[in-house]
Coordinates of C-alpha atoms (C1' of nucleotides) in Angstrom, one line a residue:
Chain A
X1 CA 1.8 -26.3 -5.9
X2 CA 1.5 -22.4 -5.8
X3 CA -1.8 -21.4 -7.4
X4 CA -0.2 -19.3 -9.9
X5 CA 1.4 -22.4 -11.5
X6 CA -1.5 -24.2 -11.3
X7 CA -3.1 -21.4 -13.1
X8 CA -0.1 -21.3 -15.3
X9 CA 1.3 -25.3 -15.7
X10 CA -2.1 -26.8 -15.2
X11 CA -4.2 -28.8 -17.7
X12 CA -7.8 -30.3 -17.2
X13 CA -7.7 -33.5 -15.6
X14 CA -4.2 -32.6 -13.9
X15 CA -4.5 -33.4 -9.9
X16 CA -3.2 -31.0 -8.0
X17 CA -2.7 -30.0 -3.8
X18 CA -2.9 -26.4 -2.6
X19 CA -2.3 -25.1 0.7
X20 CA -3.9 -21.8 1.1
X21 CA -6.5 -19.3 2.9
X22 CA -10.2 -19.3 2.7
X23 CA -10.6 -15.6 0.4
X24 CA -14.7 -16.5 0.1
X25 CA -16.7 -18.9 1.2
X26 CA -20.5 -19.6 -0.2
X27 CA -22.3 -22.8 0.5
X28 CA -25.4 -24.4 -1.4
X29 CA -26.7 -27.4 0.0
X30 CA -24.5 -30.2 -0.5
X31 CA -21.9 -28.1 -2.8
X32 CA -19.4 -25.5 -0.9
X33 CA -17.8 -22.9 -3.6
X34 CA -14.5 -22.1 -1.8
X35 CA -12.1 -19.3 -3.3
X36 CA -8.7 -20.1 -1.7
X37 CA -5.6 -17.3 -1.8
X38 CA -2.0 -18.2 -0.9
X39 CA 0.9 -15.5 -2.1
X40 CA 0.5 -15.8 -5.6
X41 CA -2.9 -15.5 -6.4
X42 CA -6.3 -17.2 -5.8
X43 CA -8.5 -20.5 -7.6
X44 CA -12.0 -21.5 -6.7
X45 CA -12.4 -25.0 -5.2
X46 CA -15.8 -26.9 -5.6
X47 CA -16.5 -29.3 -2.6
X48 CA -19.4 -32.1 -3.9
X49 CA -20.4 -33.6 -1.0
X50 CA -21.0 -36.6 -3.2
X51 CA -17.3 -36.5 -3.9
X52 CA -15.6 -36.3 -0.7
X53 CA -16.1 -38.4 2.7
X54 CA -18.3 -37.1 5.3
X55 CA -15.4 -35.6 7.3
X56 CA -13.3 -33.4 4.9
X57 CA -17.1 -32.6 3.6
X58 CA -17.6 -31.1 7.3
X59 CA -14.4 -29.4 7.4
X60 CA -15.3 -27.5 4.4
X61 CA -18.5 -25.9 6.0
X62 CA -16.5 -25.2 9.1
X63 CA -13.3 -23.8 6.5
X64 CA -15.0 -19.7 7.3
X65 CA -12.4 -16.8 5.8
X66 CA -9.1 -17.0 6.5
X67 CA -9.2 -20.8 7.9
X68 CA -6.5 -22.5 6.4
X69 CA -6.7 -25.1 4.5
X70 CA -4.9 -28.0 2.2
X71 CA -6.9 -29.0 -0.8
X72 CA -6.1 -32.0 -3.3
X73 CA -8.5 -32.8 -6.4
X74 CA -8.8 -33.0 -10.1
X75 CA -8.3 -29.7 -11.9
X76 CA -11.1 -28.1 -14.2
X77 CA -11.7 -25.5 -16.8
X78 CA -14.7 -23.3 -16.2
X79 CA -15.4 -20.0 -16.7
X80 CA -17.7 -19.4 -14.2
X81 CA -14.6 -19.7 -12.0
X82 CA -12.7 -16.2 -11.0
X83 CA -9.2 -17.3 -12.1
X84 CA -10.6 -19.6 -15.3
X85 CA -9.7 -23.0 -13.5
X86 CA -11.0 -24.8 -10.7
X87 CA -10.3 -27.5 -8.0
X88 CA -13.2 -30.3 -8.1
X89 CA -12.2 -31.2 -4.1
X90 CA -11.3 -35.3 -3.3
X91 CA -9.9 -33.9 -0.4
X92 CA -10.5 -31.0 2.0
X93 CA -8.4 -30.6 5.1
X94 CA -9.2 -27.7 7.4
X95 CA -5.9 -27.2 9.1
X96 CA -6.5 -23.9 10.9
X97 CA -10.0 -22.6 11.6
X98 CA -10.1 -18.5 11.7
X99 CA -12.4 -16.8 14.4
X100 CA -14.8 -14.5 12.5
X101 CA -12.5 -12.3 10.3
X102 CA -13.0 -8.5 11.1
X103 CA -12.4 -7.3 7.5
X104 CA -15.0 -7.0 4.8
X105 CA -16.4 -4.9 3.0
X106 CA -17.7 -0.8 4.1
X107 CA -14.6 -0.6 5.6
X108 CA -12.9 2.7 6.8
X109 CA -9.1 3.3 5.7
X110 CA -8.5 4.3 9.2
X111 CA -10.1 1.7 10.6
X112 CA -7.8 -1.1 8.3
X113 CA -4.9 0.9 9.5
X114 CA -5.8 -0.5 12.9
X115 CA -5.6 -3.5 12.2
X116 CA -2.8 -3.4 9.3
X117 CA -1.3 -6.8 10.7
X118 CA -4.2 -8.0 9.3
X119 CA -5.1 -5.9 6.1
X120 CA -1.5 -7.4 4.9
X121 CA -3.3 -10.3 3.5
X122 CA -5.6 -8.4 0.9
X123 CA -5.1 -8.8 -2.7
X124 CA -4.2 -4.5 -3.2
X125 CA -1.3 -5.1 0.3
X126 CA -0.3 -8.4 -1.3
X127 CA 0.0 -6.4 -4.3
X128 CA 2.2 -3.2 -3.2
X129 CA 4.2 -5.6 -1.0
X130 CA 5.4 -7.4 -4.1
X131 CA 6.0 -3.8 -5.7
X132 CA 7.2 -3.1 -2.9
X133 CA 9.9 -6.0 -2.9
X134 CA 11.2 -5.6 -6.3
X135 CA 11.5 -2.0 -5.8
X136 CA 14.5 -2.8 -2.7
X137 CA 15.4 -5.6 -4.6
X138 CA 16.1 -3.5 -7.8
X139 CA 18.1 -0.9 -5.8
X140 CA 20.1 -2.5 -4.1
X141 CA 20.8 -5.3 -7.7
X142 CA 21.5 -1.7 -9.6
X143 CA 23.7 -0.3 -7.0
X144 CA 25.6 -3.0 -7.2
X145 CA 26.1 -3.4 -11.0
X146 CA 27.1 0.1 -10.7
X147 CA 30.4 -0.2 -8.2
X148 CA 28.6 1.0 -5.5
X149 CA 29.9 -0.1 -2.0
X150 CA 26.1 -0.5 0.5
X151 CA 27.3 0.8 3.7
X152 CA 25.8 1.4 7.3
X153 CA 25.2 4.2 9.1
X154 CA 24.0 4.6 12.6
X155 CA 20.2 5.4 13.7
X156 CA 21.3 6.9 17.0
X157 CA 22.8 10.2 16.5
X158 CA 24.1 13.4 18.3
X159 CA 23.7 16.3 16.1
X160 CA 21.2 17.0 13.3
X161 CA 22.0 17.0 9.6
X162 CA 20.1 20.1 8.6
X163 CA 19.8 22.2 12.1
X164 CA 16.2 22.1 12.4
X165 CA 13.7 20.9 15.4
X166 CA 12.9 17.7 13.2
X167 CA 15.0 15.2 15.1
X168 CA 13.1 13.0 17.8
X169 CA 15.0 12.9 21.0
X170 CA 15.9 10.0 22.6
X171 CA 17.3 9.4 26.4
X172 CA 20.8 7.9 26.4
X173 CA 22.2 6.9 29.2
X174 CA 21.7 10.2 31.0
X175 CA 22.3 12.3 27.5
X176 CA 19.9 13.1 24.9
X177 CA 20.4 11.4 21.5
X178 CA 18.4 11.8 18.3
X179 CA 16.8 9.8 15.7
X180 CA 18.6 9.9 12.4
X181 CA 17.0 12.1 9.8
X182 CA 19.7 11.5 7.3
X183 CA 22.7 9.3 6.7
X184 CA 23.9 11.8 4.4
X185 CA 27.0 13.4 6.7
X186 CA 28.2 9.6 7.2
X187 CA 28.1 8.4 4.0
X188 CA 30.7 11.8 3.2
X189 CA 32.9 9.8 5.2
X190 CA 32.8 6.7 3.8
X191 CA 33.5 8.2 0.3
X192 CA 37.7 8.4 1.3
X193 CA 37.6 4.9 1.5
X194 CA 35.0 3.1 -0.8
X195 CA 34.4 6.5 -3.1
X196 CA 31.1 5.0 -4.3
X197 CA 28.7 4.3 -1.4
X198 CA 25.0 3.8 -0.8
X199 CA 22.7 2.7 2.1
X200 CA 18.8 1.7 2.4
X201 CA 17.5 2.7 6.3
X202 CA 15.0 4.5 7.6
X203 CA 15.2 8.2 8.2
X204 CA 13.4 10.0 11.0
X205 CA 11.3 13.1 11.1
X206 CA 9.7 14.8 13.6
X207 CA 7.5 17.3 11.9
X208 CA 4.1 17.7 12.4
X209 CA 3.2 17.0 8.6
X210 CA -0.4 16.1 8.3
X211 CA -0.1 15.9 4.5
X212 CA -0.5 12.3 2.1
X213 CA 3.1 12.7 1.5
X214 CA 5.0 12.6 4.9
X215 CA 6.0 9.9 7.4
X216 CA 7.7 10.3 10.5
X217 CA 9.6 7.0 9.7
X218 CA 10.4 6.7 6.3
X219 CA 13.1 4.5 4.3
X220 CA 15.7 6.7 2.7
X221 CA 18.3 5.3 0.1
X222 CA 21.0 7.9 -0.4
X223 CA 24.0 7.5 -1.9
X224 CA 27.6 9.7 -2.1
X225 CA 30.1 9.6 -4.4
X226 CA 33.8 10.9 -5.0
X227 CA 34.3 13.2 -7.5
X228 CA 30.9 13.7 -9.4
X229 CA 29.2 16.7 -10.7
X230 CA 25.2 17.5 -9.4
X231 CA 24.8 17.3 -13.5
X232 CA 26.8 13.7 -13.2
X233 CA 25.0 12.5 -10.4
X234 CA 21.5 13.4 -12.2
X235 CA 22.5 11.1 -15.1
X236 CA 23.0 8.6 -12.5
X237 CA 19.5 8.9 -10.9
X238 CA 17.5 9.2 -14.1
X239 CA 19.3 5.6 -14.6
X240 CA 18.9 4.4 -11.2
X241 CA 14.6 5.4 -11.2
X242 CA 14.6 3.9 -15.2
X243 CA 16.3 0.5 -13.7
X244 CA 13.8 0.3 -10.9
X245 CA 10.8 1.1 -13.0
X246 CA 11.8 -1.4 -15.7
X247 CA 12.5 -3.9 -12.8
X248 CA 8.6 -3.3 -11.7
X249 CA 6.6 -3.5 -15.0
X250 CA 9.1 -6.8 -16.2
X251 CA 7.8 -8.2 -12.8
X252 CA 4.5 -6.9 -11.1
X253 CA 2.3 -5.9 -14.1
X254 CA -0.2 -8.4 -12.3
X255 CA 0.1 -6.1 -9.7
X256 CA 0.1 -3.0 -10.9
X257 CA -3.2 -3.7 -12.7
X258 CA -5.0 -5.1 -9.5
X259 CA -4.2 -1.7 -8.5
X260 CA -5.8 -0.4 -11.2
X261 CA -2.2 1.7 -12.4
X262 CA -1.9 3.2 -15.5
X263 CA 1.4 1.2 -16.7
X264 CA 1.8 3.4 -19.9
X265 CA 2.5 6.3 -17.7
X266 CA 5.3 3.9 -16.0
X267 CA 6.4 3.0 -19.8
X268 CA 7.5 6.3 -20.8
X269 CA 9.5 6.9 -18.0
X270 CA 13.2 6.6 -19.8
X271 CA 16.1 9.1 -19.6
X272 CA 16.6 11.7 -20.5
X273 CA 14.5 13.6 -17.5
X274 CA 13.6 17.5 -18.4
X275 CA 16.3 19.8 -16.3
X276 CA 14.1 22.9 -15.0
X277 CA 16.0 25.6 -13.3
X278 CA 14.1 26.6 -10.6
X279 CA 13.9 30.3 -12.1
X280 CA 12.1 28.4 -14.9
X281 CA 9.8 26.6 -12.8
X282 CA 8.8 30.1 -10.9
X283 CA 7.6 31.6 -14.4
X284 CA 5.7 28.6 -15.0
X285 CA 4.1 28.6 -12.0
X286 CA 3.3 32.3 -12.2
X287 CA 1.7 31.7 -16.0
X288 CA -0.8 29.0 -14.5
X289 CA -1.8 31.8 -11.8
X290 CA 0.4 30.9 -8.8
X291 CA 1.2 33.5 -6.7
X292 CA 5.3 33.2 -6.3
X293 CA 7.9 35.3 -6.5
X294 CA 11.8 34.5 -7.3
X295 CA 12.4 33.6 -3.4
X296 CA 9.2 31.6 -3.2
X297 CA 10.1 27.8 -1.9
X298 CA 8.3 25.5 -4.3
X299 CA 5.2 24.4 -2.1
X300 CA 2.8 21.7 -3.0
X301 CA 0.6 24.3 -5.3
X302 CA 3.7 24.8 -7.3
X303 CA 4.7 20.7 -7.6
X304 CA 1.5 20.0 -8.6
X305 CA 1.0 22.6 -11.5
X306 CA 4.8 21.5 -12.5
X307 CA 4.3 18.1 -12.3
X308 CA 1.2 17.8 -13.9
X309 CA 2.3 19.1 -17.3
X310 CA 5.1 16.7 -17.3
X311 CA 4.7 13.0 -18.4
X312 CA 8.5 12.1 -16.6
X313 CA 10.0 12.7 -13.5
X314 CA 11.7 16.3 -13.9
X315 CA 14.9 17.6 -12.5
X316 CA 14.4 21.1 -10.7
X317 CA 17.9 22.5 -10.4
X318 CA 20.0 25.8 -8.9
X319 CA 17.8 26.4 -6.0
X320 CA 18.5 30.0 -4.6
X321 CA 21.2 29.3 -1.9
X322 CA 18.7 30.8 0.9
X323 CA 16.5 27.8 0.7
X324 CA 18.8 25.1 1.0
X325 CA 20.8 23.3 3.7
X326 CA 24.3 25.2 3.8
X327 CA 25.9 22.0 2.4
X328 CA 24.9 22.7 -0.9
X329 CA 27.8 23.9 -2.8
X330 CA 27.3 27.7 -4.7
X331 CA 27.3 27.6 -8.5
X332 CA 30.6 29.3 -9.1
X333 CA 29.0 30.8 -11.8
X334 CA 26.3 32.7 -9.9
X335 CA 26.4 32.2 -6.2
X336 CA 23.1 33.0 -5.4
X337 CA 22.2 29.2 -6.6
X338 CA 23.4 26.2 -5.5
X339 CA 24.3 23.2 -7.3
X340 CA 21.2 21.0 -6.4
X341 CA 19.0 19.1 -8.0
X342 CA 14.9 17.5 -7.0
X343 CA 13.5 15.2 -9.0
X344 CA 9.8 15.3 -9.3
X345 CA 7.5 12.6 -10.2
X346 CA 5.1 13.1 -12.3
X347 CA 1.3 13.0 -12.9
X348 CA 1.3 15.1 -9.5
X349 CA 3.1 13.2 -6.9
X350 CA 6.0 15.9 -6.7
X351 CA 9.4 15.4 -5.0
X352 CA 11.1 11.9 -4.4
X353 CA 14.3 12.6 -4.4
X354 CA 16.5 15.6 -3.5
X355 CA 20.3 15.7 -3.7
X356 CA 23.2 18.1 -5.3
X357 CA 27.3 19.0 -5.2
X358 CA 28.4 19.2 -1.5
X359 CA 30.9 22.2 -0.6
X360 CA 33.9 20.2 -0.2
X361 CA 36.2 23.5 0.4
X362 CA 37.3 24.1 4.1
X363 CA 36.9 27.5 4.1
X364 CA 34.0 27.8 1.9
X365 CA 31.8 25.3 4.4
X366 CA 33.0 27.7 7.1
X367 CA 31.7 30.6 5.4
X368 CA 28.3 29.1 4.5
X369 CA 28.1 27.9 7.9
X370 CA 28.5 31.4 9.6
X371 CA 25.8 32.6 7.1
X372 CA 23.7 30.3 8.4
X373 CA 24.4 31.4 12.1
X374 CA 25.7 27.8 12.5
X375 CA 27.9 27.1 15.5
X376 CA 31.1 25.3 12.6
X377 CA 32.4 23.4 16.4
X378 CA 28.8 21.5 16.4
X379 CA 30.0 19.7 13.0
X380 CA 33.3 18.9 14.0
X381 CA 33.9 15.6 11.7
X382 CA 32.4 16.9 9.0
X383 CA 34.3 19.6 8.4
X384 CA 37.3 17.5 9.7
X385 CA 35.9 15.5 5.6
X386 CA 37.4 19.1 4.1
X387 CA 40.6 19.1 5.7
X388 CA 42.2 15.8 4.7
X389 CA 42.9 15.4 0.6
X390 CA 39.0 16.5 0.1
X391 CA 36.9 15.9 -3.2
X392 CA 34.5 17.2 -5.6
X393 CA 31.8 15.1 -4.3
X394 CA 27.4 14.4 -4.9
X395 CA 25.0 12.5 -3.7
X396 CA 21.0 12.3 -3.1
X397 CA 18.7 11.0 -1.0
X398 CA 15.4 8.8 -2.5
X399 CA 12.1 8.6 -0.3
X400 CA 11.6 5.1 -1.6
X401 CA 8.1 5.0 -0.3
X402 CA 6.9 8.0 -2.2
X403 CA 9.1 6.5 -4.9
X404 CA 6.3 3.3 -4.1
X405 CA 3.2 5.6 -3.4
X406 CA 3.8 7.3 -7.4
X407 CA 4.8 3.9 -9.0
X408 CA 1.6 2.3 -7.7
X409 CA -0.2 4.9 -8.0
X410 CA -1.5 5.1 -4.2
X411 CA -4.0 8.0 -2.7
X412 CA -1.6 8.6 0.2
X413 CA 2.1 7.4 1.4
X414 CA 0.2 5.3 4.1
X415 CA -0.5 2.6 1.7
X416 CA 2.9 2.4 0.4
X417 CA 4.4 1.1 3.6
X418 CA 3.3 -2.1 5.6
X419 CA 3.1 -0.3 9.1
X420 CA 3.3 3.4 8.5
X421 CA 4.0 5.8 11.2
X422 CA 3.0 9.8 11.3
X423 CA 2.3 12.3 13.7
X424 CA -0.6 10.3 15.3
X425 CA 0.0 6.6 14.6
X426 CA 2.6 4.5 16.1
X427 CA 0.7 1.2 16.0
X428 CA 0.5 -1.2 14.9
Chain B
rG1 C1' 2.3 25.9 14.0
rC2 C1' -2.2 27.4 10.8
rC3 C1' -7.1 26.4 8.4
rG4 C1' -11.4 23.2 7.7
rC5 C1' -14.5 18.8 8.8
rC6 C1' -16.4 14.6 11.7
rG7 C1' -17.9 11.3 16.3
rU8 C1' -25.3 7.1 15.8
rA9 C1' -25.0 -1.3 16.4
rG10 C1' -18.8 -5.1 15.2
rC11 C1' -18.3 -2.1 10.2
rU12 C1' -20.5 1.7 6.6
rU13 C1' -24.2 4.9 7.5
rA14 C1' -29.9 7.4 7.2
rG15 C1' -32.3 10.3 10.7
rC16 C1' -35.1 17.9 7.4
rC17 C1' -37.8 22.7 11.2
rG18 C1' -36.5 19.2 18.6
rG19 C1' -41.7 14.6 19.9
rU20 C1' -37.2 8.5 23.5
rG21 C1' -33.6 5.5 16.5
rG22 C1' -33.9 2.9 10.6
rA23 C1' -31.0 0.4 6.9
rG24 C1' -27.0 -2.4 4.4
rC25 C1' -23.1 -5.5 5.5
rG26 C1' -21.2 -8.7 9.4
rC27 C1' -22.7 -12.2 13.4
rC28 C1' -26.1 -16.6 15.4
rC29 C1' -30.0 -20.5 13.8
rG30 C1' -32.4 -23.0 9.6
rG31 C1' -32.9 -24.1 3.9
rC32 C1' -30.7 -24.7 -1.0
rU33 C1' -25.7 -29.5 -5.9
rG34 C1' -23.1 -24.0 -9.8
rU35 C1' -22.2 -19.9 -6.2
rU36 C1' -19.5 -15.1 -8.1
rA37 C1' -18.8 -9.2 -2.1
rA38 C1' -25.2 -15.5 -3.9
rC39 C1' -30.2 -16.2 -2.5
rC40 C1' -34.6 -17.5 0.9
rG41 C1' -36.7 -17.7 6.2
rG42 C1' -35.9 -16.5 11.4
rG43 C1' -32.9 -14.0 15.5
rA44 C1' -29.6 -11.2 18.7
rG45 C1' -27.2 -6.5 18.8
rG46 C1' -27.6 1.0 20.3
rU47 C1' -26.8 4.7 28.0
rC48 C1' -26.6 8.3 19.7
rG49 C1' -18.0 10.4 22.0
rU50 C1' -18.1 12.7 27.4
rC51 C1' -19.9 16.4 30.7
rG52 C1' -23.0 20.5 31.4
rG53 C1' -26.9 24.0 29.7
rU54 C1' -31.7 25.5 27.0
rU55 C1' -36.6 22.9 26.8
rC56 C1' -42.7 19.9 29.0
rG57 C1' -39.4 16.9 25.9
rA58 C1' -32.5 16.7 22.9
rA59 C1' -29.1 12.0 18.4
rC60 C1' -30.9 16.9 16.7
rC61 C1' -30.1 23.6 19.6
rC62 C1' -25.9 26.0 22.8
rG63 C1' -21.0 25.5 25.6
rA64 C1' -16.7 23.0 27.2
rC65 C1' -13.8 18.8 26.9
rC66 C1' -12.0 14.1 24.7
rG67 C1' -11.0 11.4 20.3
rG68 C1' -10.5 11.2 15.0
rC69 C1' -9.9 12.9 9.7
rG70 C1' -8.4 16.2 5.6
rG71 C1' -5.4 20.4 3.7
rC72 C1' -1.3 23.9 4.2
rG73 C1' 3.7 24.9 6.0
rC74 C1' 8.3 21.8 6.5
rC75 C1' 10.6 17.9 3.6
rA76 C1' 12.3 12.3 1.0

RNA sequence: GCCGCCGUAGCUUAGCCGGUGGAGCGCCCGGCUGUUAACCGGGAGGUCGUCGGUUCGAACCCGACCGGCGGCGCCA
């Protein structure tokens, strides 16, 4: 049995077998208090040695953390016990002994970062996997209810999305080739055939970002659709991050409370999410004392005094067209903004997801791109998209591990992925 | 790219104005039939990041280098 039936199913009196790892071990003379975890959770088992034979009696006091073990007895009530019940051994079988564990506690975060492949097995990883889980698992099932086609895109690519110097080369065969950083241009394409389409992969970024929100590999789900508005495709997201967050507190309040989250923060996220426009956002940033100007990008200052005062994730739209990608299609109405769209979390953690109306004119793209002092021949297939029956056409992209690192709650990005990777870690 | 900070035992660290290093946890040995990151007794473990300088004397002062951390910018 998983211990979380037993915890759940069990009754006094009930025999039971668990196959687990050693979480504590404390000996007393002739009784051994052994806490055993497996994935669900973790129940204290009492070893008498008047109760079990000499053997499995000396494979308890050999059973040090992490050992793994199989463990049959009678089931007990007790509230001396962590978990309320506990395991009065018949049996104890030490299956695999651990060498000295090198986790406990005093323990530097950089230093469990080494050794992550280990660290997994803690009750907070255990926990923020799980989250972590349903989170994927929630996309993808809400995707799907929706219509949404999951597509792939490839990793190696030869030209950057957004013209920067944040793409990691790679040799290829003689040529250079780069790291994804987006699947956005390839998911344009897909949108003449499926019209809905999303995809879950990793993104690349080589910036030098030192910051608790930045990754150099991060998982990106982004999504494109035919013929939506940046308003349409808002309504969209607001449903999309409700679904999820519903998904987690129906399934991992355990969790989140071992991690010590605040779940009524989580509870009143439900649409509708505030629309700022970015104008907007610039007053209120200048009432709380920032110094910004119309022009100013929105900076992690800004995020946090915006995101603070709100108890929802909040829409920033209509960017001024100089600080976004030249993709971003110009409000008709006042072409200095763009019709874009971040959504911020809340409670500080700032921007999750970014995303808007793509130009889907020929000669408008052109234009944009010439503003941009873009070389139009080094996007030949995407502007290829505008010249065959093209569409109004949105999408986003969601960092789903800052998506993770606000829903748990987390100090820094690192613990919302098992093996993070930044600017000076690539191991393990 | 810019701005700060830090390197002392396996881990977390104390060590003021310079006088050759202490602790907690972990580890090893022993004890305990109700422990809760137990307790009691004993033990091992350190060229104080590296190199150079000042000094009678450097973990401590100075310089260079190496390694690490935090924040900003950039973004998801």
């Amino acid at each position: 049995m998983k211990i979380e039936e037993v915890l759940k199913n069990g009754t006094e009196g009930m025999e039971v077998e668990i196959k687990g790892w050693v979480y504590r071990w404390r000996e007393s003379g002739k009784i051994i208090f052994v806490i055993v975890r497996d994935s669900t959770d973790i129940i204290q088992v009492v070893i008498s040695k008047s109760d079990v034979n000499d053997e499995d009696f000396k494979h308890a006091k050999n059973a040090n953390i992490e050992s793994s073990v199989v463990v049959r007895g009678v089931l007990r009530k007790d509230e001396r016990a962590p978990t309320g019940f506990e395991i009065l051994a018949s049996s104890f079988k030490l299956i695999g002994k651990s060498e000295n564990f090198p986790i406990y506690k005093d323990q530097s975060d950089e230093y469990l970062l080494d050794i992550r492949h280990l660290w997994l097995r803690s009750r907070e990883m255990n926990a923020i996997l799980k989250i972590r889980a349903t989170s994927f698992y929630k996309l993808h099932e809400f995707f799907h209810n929706e219509g949404y086609y999951e597509v792939q895109a490839p990793m190696f690519v030869s030209n950057a999305v957004e013209g920067g110097s944040t793409l990691f080369e790679v040799p290829y065969f003689g040529r250079k080739a780069y790291l994804t950083q987006s699947s956005q241009f390839y998911l344009e394409t897909f949108i003449f055939s499926l019209e809905n389409v999303y995809t879950v992969a990793p993104s690349f970024r080589a910036e030098k970002s030192r910051t608790r929100r930045h990754l150099t590999e991060f998982w990106h789900c982004e999504a494109e659709a035919a013929w939506l508005s940046n308003e349409d495709i808002m309504k969209f997201e607001e449903k999309m991050i409700t679904y999820i967050v519903d998904g987690i507190l129906e399934n991992n309040t355990k969790e989140l409370k071992l991690l010590n989250r605040d779940i009524s923060m989580l509870e009143k996220v439900k649409p509708p999410f505030d629309r700022l426009k970015y104008e907007d956002v610039i007053k209120i940033g200048q009432n709380v004392g920032l110094d910004i100007d119309y022009g100013s990008d929105l900076g992690a200052d800004e995020e946090h005094a915006i995101t603070k005062k709100f108890e929802k994730p909040t829409f920033v739209v209509n960017y001024p067209k100089k600080l976004k990608p030249f993709y971003h299609r110009p409000d008709p109405d006042n072409p200095d903004v763009v019709l874009n769209h971040d959504l911020l979390a809340p409670e500080g953690y700032g921007e999750i997801i970014g995303g808007g109306e793509r130009i889907w004119d020929y000669n408008e793209l052109i234009q944009r791109m010439k503003e941009e002092n873009l070389n139009p021949n080094d996007y030949g297939w995407y502007i290829d998209l505008r010249k065959y029956g093209s569409v109004p056409h949105s999408g986003f992209g969601l960092g789903i591990d800052r998506f993770i690192w606000w829903v748990a709650g987390l100090e820094h990005i690192k613990y919302a992925i098992p093996y993070p990777r930044n600017i000076r870690r690539v191991t393990p």
